[in-house]
PDB file of N, CA and C in Angstrom:
ATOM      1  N   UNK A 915      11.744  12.275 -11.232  1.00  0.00           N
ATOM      2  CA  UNK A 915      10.460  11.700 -10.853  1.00  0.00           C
ATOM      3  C   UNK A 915      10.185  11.997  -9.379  1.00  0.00           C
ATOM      4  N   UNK A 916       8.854  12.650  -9.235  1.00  0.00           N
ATOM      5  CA  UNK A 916       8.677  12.796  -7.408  1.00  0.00           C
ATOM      6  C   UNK A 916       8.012  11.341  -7.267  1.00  0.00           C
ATOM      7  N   UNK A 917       8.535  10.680  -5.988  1.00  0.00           N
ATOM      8  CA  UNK A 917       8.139  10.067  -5.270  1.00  0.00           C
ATOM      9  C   UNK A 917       6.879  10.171  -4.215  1.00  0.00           C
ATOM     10  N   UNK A 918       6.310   8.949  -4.392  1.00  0.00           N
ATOM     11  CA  UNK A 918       5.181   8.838  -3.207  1.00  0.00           C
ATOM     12  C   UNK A 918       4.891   8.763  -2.859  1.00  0.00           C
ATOM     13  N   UNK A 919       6.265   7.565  -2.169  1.00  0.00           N
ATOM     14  CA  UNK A 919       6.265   6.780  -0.813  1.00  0.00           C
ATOM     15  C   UNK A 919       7.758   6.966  -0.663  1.00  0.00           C
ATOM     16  N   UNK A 920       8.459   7.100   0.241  1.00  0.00           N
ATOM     17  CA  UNK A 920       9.911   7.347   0.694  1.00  0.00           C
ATOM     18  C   UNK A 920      10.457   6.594   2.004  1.00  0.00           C
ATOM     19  N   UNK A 921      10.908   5.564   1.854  1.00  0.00           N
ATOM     20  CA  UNK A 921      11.484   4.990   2.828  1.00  0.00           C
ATOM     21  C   UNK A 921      13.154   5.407   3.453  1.00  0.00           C
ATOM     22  N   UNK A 922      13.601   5.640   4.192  1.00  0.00           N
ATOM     23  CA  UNK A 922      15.113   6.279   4.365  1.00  0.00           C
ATOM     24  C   UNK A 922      15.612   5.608   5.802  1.00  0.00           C
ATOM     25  N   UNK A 923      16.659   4.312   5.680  1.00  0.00           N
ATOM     26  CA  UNK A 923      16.923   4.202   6.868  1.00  0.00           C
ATOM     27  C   UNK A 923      16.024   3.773   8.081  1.00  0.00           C
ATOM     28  N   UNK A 924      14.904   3.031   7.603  1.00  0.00           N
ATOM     29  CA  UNK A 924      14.121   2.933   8.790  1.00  0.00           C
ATOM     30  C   UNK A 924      14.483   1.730   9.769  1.00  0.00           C
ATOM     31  N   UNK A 925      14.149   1.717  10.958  1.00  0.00           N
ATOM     32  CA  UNK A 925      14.561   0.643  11.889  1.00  0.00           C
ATOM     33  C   UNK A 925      13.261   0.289  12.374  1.00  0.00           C
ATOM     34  N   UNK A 926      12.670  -0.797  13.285  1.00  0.00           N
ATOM     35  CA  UNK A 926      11.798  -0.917  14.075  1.00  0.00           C
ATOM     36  C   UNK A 926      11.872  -2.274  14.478  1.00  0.00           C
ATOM     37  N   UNK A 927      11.009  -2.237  15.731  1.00  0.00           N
ATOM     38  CA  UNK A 927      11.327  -3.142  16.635  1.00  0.00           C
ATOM     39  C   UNK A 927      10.468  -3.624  17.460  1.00  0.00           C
ATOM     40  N   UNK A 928      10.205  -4.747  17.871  1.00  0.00           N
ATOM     41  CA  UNK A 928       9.201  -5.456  19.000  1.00  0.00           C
ATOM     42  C   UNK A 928       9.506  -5.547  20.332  1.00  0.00           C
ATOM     43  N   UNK A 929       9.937  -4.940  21.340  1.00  0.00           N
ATOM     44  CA  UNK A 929      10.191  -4.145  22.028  1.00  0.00           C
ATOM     45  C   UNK A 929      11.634  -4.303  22.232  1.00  0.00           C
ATOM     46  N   UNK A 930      12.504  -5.323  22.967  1.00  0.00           N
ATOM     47  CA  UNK A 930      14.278  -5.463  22.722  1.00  0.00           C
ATOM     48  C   UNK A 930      14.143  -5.648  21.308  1.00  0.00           C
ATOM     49  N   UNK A 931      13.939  -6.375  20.468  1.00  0.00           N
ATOM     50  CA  UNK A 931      14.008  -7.191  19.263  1.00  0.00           C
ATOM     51  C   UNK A 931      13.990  -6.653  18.153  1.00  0.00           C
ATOM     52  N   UNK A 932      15.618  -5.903  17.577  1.00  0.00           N
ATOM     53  CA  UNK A 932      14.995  -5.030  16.350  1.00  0.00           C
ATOM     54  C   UNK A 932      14.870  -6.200  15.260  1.00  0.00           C
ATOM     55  N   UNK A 933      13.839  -5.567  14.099  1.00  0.00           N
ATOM     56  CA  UNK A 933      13.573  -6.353  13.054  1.00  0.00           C
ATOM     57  C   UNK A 933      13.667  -5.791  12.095  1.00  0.00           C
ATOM     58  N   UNK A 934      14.019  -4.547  11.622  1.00  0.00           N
ATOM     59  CA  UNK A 934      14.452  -3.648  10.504  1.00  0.00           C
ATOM     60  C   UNK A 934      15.522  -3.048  10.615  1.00  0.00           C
ATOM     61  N   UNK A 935      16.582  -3.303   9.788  1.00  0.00           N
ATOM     62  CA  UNK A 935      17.477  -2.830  10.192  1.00  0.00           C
ATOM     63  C   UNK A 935      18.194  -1.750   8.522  1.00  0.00           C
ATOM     64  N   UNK A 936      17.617  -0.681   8.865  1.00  0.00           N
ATOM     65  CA  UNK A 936      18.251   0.829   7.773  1.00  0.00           C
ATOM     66  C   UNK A 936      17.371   0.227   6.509  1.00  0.00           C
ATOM     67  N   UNK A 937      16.282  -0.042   6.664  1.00  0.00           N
ATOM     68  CA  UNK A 937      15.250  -0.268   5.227  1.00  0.00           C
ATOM     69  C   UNK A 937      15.403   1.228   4.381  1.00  0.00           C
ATOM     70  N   UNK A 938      15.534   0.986   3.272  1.00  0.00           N
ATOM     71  CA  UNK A 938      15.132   2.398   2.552  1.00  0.00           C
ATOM     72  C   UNK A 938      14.704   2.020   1.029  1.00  0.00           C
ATOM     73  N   UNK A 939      13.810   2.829   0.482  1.00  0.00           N
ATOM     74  CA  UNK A 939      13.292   2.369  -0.801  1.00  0.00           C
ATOM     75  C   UNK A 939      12.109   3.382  -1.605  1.00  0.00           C
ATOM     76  N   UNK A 940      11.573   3.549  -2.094  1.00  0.00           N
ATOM     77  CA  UNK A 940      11.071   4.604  -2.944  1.00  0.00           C
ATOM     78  C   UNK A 940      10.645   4.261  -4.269  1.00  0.00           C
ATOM     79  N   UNK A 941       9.129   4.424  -4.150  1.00  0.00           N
ATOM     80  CA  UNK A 941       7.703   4.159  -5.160  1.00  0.00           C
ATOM     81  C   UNK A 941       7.547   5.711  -5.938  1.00  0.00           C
ATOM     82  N   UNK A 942       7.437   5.157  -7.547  1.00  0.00           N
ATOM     83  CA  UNK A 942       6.892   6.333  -7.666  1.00  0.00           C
ATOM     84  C   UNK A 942       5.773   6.572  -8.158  1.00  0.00           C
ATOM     85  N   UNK A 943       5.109   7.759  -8.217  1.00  0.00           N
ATOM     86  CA  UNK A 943       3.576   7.665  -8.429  1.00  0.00           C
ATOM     87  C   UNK A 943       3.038   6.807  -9.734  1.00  0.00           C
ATOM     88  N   UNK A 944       2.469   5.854  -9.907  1.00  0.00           N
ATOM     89  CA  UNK A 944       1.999   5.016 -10.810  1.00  0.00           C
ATOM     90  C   UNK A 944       2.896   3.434 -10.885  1.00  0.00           C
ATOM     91  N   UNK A 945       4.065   3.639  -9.780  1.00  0.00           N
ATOM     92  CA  UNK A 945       4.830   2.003 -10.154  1.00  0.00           C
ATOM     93  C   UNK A 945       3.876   1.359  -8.862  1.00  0.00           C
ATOM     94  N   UNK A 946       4.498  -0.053  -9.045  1.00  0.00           N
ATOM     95  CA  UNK A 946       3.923  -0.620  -8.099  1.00  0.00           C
ATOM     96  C   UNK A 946       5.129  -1.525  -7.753  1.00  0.00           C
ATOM     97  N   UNK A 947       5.519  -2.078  -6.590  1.00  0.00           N
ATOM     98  CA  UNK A 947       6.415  -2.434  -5.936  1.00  0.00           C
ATOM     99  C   UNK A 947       6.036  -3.803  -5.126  1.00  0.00           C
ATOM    100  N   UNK A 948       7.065  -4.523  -5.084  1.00  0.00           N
ATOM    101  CA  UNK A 948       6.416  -6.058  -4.318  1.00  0.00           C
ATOM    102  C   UNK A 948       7.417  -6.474  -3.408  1.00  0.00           C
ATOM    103  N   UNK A 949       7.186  -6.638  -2.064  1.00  0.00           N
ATOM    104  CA  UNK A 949       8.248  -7.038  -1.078  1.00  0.00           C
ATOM    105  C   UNK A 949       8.006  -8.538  -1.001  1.00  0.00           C
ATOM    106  N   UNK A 950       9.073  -9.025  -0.959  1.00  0.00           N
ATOM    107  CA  UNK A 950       9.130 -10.478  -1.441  1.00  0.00           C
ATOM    108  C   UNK A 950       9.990 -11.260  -0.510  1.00  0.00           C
ATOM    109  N   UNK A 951      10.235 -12.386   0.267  1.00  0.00           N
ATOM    110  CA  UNK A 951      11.091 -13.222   0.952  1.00  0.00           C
ATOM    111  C   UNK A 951      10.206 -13.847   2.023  1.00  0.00           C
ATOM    112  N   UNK A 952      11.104 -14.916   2.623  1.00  0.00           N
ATOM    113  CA  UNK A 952      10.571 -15.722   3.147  1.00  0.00           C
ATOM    114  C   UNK A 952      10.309 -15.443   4.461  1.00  0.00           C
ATOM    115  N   UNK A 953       9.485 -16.571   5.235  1.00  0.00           N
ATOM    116  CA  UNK A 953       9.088 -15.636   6.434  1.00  0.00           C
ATOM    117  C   UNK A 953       9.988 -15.602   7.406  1.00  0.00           C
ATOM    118  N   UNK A 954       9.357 -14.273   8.417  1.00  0.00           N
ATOM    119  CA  UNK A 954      10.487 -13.534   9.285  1.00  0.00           C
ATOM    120  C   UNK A 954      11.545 -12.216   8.880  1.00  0.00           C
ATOM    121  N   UNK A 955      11.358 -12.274   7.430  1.00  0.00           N
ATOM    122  CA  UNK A 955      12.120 -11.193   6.657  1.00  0.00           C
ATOM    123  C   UNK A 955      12.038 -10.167   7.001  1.00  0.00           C
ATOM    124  N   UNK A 956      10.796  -9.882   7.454  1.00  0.00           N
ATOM    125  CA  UNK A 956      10.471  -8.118   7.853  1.00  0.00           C
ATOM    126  C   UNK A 956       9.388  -7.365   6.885  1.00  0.00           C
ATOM    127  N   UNK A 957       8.512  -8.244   5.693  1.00  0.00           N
ATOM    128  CA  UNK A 957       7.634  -7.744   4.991  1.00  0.00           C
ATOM    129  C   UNK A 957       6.560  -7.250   5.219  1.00  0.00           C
ATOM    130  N   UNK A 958       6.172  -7.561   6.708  1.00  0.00           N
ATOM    131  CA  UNK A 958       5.075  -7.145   7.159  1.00  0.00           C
ATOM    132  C   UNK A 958       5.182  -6.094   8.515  1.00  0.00           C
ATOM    133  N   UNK A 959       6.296  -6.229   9.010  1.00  0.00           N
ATOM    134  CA  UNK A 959       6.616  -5.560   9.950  1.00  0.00           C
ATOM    135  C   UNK A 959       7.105  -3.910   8.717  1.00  0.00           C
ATOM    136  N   UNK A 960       7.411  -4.317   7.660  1.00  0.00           N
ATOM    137  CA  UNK A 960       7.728  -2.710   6.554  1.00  0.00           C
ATOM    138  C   UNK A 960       6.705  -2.344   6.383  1.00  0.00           C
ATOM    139  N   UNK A 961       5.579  -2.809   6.427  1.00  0.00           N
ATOM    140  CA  UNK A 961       4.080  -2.532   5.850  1.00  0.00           C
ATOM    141  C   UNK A 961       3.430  -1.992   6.704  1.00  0.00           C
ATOM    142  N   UNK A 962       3.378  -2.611   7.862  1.00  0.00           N
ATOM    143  CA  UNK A 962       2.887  -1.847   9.374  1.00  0.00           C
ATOM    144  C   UNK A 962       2.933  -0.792   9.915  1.00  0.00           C
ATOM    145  N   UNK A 963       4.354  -1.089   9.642  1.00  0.00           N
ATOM    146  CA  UNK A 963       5.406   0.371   9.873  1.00  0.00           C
ATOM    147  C   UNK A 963       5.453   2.021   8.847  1.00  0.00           C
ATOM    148  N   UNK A 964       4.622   1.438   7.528  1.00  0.00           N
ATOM    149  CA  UNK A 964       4.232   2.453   6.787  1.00  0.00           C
ATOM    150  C   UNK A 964       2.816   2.912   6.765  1.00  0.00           C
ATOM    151  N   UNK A 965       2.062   2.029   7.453  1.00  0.00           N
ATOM    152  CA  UNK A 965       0.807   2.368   7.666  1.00  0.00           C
ATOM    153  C   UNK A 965       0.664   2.687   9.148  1.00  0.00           C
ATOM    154  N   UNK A 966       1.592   3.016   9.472  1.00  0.00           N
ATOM    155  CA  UNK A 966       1.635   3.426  10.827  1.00  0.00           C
ATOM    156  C   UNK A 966       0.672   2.458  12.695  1.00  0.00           C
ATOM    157  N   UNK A 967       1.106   1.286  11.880  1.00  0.00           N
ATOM    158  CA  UNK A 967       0.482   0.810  13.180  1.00  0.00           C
ATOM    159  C   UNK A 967       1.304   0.001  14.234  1.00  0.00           C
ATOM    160  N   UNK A 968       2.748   0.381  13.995  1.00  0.00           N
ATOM    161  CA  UNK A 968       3.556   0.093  14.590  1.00  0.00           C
ATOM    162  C   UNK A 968       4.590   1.922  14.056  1.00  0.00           C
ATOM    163  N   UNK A 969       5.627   1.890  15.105  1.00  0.00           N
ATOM    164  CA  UNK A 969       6.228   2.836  15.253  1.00  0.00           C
ATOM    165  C   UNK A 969       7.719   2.188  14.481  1.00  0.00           C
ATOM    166  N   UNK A 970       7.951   2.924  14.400  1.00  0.00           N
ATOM    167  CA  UNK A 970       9.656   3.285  13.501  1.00  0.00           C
ATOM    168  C   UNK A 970      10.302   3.987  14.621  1.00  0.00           C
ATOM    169  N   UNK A 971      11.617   3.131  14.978  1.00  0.00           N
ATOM    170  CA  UNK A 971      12.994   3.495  15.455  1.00  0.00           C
ATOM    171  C   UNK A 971      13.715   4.397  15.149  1.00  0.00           C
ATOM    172  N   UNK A 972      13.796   4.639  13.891  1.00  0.00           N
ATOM    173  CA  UNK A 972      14.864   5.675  13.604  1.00  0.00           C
ATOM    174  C   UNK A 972      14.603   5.821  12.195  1.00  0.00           C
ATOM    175  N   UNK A 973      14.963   6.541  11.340  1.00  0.00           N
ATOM    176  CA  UNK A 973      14.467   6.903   9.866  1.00  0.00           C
ATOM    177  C   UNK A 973      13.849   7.726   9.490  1.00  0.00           C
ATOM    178  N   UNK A 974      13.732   8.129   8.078  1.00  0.00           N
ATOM    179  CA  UNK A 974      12.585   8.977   7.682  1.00  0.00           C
ATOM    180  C   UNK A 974      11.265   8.299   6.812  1.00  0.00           C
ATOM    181  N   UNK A 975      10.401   8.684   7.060  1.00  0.00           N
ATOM    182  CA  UNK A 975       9.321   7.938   6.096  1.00  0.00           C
ATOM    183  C   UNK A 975       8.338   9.011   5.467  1.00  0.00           C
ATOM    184  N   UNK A 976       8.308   9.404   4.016  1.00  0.00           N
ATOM    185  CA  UNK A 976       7.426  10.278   3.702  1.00  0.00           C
ATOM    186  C   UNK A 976       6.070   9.534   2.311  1.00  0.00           C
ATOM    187  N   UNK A 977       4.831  10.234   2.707  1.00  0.00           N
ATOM    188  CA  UNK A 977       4.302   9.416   1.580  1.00  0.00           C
ATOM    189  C   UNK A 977       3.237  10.919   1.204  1.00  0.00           C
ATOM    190  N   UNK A 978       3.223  11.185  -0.186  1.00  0.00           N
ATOM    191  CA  UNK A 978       2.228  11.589  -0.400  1.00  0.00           C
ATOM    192  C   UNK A 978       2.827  13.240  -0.064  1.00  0.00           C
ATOM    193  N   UNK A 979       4.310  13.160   0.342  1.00  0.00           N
ATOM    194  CA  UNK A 979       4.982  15.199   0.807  1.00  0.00           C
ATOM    195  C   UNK A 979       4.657  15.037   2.174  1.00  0.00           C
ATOM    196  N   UNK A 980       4.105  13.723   2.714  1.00  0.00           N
ATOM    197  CA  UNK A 980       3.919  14.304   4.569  1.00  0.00           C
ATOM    198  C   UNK A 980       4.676  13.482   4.906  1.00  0.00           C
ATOM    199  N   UNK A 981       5.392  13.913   5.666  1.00  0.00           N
ATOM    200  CA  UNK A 981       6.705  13.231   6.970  1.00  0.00           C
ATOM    201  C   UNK A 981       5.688  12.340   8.195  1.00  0.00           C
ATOM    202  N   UNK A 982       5.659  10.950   7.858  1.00  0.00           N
ATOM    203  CA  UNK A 982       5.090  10.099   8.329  1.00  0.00           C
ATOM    204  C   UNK A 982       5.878   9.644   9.854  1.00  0.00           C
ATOM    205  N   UNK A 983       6.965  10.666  10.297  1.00  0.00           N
ATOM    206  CA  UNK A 983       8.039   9.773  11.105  1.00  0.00           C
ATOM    207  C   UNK A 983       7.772  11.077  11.697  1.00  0.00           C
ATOM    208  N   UNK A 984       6.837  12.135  11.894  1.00  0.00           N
ATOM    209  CA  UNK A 984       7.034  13.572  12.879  1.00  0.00           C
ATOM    210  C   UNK A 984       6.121  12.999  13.202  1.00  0.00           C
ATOM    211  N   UNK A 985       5.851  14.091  14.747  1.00  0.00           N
ATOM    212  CA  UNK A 985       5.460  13.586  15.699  1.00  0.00           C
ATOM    213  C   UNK A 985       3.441  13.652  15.713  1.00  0.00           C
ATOM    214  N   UNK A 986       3.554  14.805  14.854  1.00  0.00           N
ATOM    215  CA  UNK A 986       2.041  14.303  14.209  1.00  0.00           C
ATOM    216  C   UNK A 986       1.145  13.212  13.568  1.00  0.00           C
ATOM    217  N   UNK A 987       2.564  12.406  12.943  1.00  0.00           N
ATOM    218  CA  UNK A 987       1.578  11.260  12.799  1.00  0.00           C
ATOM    219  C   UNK A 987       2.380   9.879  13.557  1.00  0.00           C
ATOM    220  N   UNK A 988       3.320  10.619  14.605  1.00  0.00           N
ATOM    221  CA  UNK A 988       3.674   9.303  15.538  1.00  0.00           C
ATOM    222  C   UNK A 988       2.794   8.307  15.676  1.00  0.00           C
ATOM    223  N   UNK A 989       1.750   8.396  16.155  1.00  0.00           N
ATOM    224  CA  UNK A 989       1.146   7.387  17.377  1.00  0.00           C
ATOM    225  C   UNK A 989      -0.642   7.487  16.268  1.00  0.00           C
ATOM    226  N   UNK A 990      -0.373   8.134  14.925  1.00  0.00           N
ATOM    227  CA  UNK A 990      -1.755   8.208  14.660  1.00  0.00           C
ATOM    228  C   UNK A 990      -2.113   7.137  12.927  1.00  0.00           C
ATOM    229  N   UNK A 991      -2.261   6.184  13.394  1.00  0.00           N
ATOM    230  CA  UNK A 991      -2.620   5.318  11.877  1.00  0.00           C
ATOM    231  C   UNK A 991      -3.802   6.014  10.842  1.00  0.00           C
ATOM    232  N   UNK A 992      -4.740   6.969  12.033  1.00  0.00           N
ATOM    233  CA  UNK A 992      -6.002   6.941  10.975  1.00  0.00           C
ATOM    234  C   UNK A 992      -5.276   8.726  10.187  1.00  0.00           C
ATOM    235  N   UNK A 993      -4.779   9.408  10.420  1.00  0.00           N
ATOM    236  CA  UNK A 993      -3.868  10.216   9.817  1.00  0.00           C
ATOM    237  C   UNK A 993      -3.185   9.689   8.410  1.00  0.00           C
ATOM    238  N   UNK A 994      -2.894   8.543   8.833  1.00  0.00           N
ATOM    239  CA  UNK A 994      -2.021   7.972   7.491  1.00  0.00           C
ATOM    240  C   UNK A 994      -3.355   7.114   6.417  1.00  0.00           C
ATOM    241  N   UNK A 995      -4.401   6.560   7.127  1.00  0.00           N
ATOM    242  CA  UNK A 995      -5.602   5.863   6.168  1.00  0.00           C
ATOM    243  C   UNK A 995      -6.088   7.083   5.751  1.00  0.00           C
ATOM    244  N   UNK A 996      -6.077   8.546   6.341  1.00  0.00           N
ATOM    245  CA  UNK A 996      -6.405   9.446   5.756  1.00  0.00           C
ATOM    246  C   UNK A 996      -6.125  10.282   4.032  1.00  0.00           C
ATOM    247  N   UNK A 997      -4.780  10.023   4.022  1.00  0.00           N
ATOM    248  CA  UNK A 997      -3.481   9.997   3.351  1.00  0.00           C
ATOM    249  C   UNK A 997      -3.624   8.886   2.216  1.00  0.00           C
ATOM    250  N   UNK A 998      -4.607   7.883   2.304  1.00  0.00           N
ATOM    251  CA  UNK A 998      -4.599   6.755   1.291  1.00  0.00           C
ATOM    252  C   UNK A 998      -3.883   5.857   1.504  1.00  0.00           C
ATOM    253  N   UNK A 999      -2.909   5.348   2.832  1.00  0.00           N
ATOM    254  CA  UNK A 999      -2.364   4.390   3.096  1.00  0.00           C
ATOM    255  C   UNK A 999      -3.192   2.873   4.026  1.00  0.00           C
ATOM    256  N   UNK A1000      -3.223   1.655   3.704  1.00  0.00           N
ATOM    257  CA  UNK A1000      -4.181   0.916   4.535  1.00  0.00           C
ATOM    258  C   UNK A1000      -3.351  -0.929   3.900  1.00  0.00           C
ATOM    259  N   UNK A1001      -3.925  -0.959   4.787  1.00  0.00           N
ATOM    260  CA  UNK A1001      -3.465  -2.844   5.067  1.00  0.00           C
ATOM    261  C   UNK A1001      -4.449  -3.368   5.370  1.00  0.00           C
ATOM    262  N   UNK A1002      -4.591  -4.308   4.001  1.00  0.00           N
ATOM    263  CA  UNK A1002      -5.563  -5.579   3.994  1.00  0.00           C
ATOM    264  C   UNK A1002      -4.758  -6.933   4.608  1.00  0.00           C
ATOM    265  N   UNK A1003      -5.091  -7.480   5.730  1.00  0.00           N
ATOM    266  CA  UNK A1003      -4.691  -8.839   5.788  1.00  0.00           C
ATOM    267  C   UNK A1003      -4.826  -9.808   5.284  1.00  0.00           C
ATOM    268  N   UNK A1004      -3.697 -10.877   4.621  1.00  0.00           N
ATOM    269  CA  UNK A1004      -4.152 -11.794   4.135  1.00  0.00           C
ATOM    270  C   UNK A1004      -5.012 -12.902   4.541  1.00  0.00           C
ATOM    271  N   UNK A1005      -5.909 -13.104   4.516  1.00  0.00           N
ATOM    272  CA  UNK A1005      -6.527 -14.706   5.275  1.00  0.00           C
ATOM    273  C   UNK A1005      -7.623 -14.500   5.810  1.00  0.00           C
ATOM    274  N   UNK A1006      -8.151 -13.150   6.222  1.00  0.00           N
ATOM    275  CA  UNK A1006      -8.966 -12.757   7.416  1.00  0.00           C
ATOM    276  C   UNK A1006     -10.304 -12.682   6.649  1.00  0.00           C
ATOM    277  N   UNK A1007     -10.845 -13.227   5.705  1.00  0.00           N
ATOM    278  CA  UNK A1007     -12.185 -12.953   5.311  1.00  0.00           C
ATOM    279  C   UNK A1007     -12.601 -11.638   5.045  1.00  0.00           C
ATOM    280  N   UNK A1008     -11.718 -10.678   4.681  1.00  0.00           N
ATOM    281  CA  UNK A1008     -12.288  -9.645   5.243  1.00  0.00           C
ATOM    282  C   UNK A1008     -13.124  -8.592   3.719  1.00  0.00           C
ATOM    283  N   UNK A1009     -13.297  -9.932   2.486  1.00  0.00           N
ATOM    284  CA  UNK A1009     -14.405  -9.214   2.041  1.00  0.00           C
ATOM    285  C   UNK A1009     -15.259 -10.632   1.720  1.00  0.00           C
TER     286      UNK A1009
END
């Protein structure tokens, strides 16, 4: 089965403060996946971190065949909303 989201080892962090520590995990095209635990776990800081609006420490992250962790889409979120990746917040009214 190809995958279509690829998590490998990822770390990330709030600036001293890591909060991921070697995440890895892998969707495949048509499953759907649910990160689950209580708060502080790191569910939203994994989500961020795949939609690129926070940076990743160390790891690989691929979604879709593009290497989300090179330096092309370092620092670029709308690259990855490009890609079909995006985060709705919970609570925010936002439809």
């Amino acid at each position: 089965m190809t995958h279509l989201l690829t998590l490998e080892n990822l770390t990330a962090a709030y600036g001293p403060s890591q909060v991921l520590f070697d995440v890895s995990l892998s969707v495949g095209q048509g499953e759907v996946l649910a990160l689950m635990g209580r708060n502080g776990m790191g569910k939203t800081t994994t989500i961020r971190t795949i939609c690129r609006l926070m940076q990743a420490s160390q790891g690989t992250l691929h979604f879709a065949g593009e290497d989300l962790h090179s330096n092309t889409f370092r620092r670029a979120p709308h690259k990855a909303a490009r890609l079909g990746l995006g985060l709705v917040p919970e609570g925010r009214r936002c439809f």
